[in-house]
Coordinates of C-alpha atoms in Angstrom, one line a residue:
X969 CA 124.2 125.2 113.5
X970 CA 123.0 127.6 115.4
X971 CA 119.4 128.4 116.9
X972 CA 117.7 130.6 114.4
X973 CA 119.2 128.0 111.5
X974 CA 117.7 125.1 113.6
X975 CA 114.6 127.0 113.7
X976 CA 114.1 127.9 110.0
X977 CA 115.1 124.2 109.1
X978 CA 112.1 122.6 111.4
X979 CA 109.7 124.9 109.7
X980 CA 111.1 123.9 106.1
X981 CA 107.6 122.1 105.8
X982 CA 105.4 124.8 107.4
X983 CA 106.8 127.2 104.5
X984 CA 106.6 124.9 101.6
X985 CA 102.8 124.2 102.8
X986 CA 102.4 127.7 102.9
X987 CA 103.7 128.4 99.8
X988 CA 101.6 125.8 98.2
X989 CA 98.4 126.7 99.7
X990 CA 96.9 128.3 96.4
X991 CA 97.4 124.8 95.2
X992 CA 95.9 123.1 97.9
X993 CA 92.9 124.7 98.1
X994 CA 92.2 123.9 95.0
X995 CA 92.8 120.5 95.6
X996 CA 90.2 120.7 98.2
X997 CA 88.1 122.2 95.9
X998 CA 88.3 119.6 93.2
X999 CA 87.7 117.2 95.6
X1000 CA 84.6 118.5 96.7
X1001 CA 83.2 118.5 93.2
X1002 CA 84.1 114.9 92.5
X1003 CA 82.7 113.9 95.6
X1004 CA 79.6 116.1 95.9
X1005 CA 80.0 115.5 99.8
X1006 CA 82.9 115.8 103.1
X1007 CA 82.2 113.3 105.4
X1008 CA 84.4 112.1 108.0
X1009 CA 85.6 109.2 105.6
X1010 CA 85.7 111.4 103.0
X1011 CA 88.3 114.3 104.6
X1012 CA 90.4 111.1 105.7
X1013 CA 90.7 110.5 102.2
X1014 CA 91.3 114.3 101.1
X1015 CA 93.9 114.6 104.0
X1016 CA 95.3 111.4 102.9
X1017 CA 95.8 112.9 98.9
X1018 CA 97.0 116.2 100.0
X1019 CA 99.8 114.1 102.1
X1020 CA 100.8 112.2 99.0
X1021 CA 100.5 114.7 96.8
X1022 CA 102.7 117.3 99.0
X1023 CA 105.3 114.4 99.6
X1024 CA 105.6 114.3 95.5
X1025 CA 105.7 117.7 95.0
X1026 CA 108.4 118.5 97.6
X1027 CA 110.5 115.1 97.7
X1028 CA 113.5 117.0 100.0
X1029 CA 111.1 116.9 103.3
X1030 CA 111.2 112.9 103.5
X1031 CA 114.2 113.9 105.8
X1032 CA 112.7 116.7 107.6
X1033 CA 111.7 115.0 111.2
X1034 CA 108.6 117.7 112.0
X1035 CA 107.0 116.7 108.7
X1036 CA 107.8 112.9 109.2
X1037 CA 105.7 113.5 112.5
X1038 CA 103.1 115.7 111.0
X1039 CA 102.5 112.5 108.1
X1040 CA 102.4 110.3 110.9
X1041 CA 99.3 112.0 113.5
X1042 CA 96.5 112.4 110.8
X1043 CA 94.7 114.6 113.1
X1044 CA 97.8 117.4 112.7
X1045 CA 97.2 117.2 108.7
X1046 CA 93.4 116.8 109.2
X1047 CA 93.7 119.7 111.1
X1048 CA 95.4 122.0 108.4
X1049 CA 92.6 120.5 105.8
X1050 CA 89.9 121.5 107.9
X1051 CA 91.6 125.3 108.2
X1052 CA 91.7 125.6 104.3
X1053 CA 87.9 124.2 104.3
X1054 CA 87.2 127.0 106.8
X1055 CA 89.4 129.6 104.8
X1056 CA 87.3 128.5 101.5
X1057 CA 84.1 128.7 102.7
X1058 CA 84.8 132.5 104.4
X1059 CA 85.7 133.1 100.9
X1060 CA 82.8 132.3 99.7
X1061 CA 84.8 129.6 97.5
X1062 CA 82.8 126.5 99.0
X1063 CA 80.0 125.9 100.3
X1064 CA 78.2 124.0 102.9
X1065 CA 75.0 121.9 102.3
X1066 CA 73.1 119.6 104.9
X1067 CA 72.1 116.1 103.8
X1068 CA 70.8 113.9 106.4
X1069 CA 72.6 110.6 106.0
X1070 CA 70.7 107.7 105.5
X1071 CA 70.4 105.3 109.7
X1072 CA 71.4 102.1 108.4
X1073 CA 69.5 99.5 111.0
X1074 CA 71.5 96.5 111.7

């Protein structure tokens, strides 16, 4: 196998991501609406969906090693979430509201 092959096989995940991302904004989307708010827990548990729903949707990439490493550093996948919530809210697709969250006193 040469270089360039090498190459376009490592980045098998990167395209099918890519070529999903209609999909997975809309994911985020729907998400949002269920929730009502993102908090930290709450994109933990949107990154967490998108990774189970992207390792259903494209089963062949349980052998590719980037995306194996990708699933296993949250803050890479976080990372790409956090892009698309960008990306949707320069679109004018999401928007951002501020709610103080309650100090819990212990």
């Amino acid at each position: 196998m040469n270089a360039y092959e090498q190459q376009q096989q490592a980045e098998g995940w990167s395209r099918a991501w890519d070529h999903r991302l209609g999909r997975i904004d809309e994911m985020i989307l729907d998400f949002t609406r269920r929730q009502g708010v993102i908090c930290n827990a709450g994109l933990r548990r949107l990154t967490d969906e998108l990774r189970l729903w992207f390792d259903q949707e494209v089963p062949h990439l349980g052998y590719d090693p980037d995306w194996q490493r990708v699933k296993s550093d949250g803050r890479i996948l976080q990372r790409l979430v956090e892009e698309r919530i960008a990306h949707l809210l320069h679109e004018d697709r999401l928007c951002v509201s501020v709610v103080e969250a309650p100090v819990v006193e212990e």
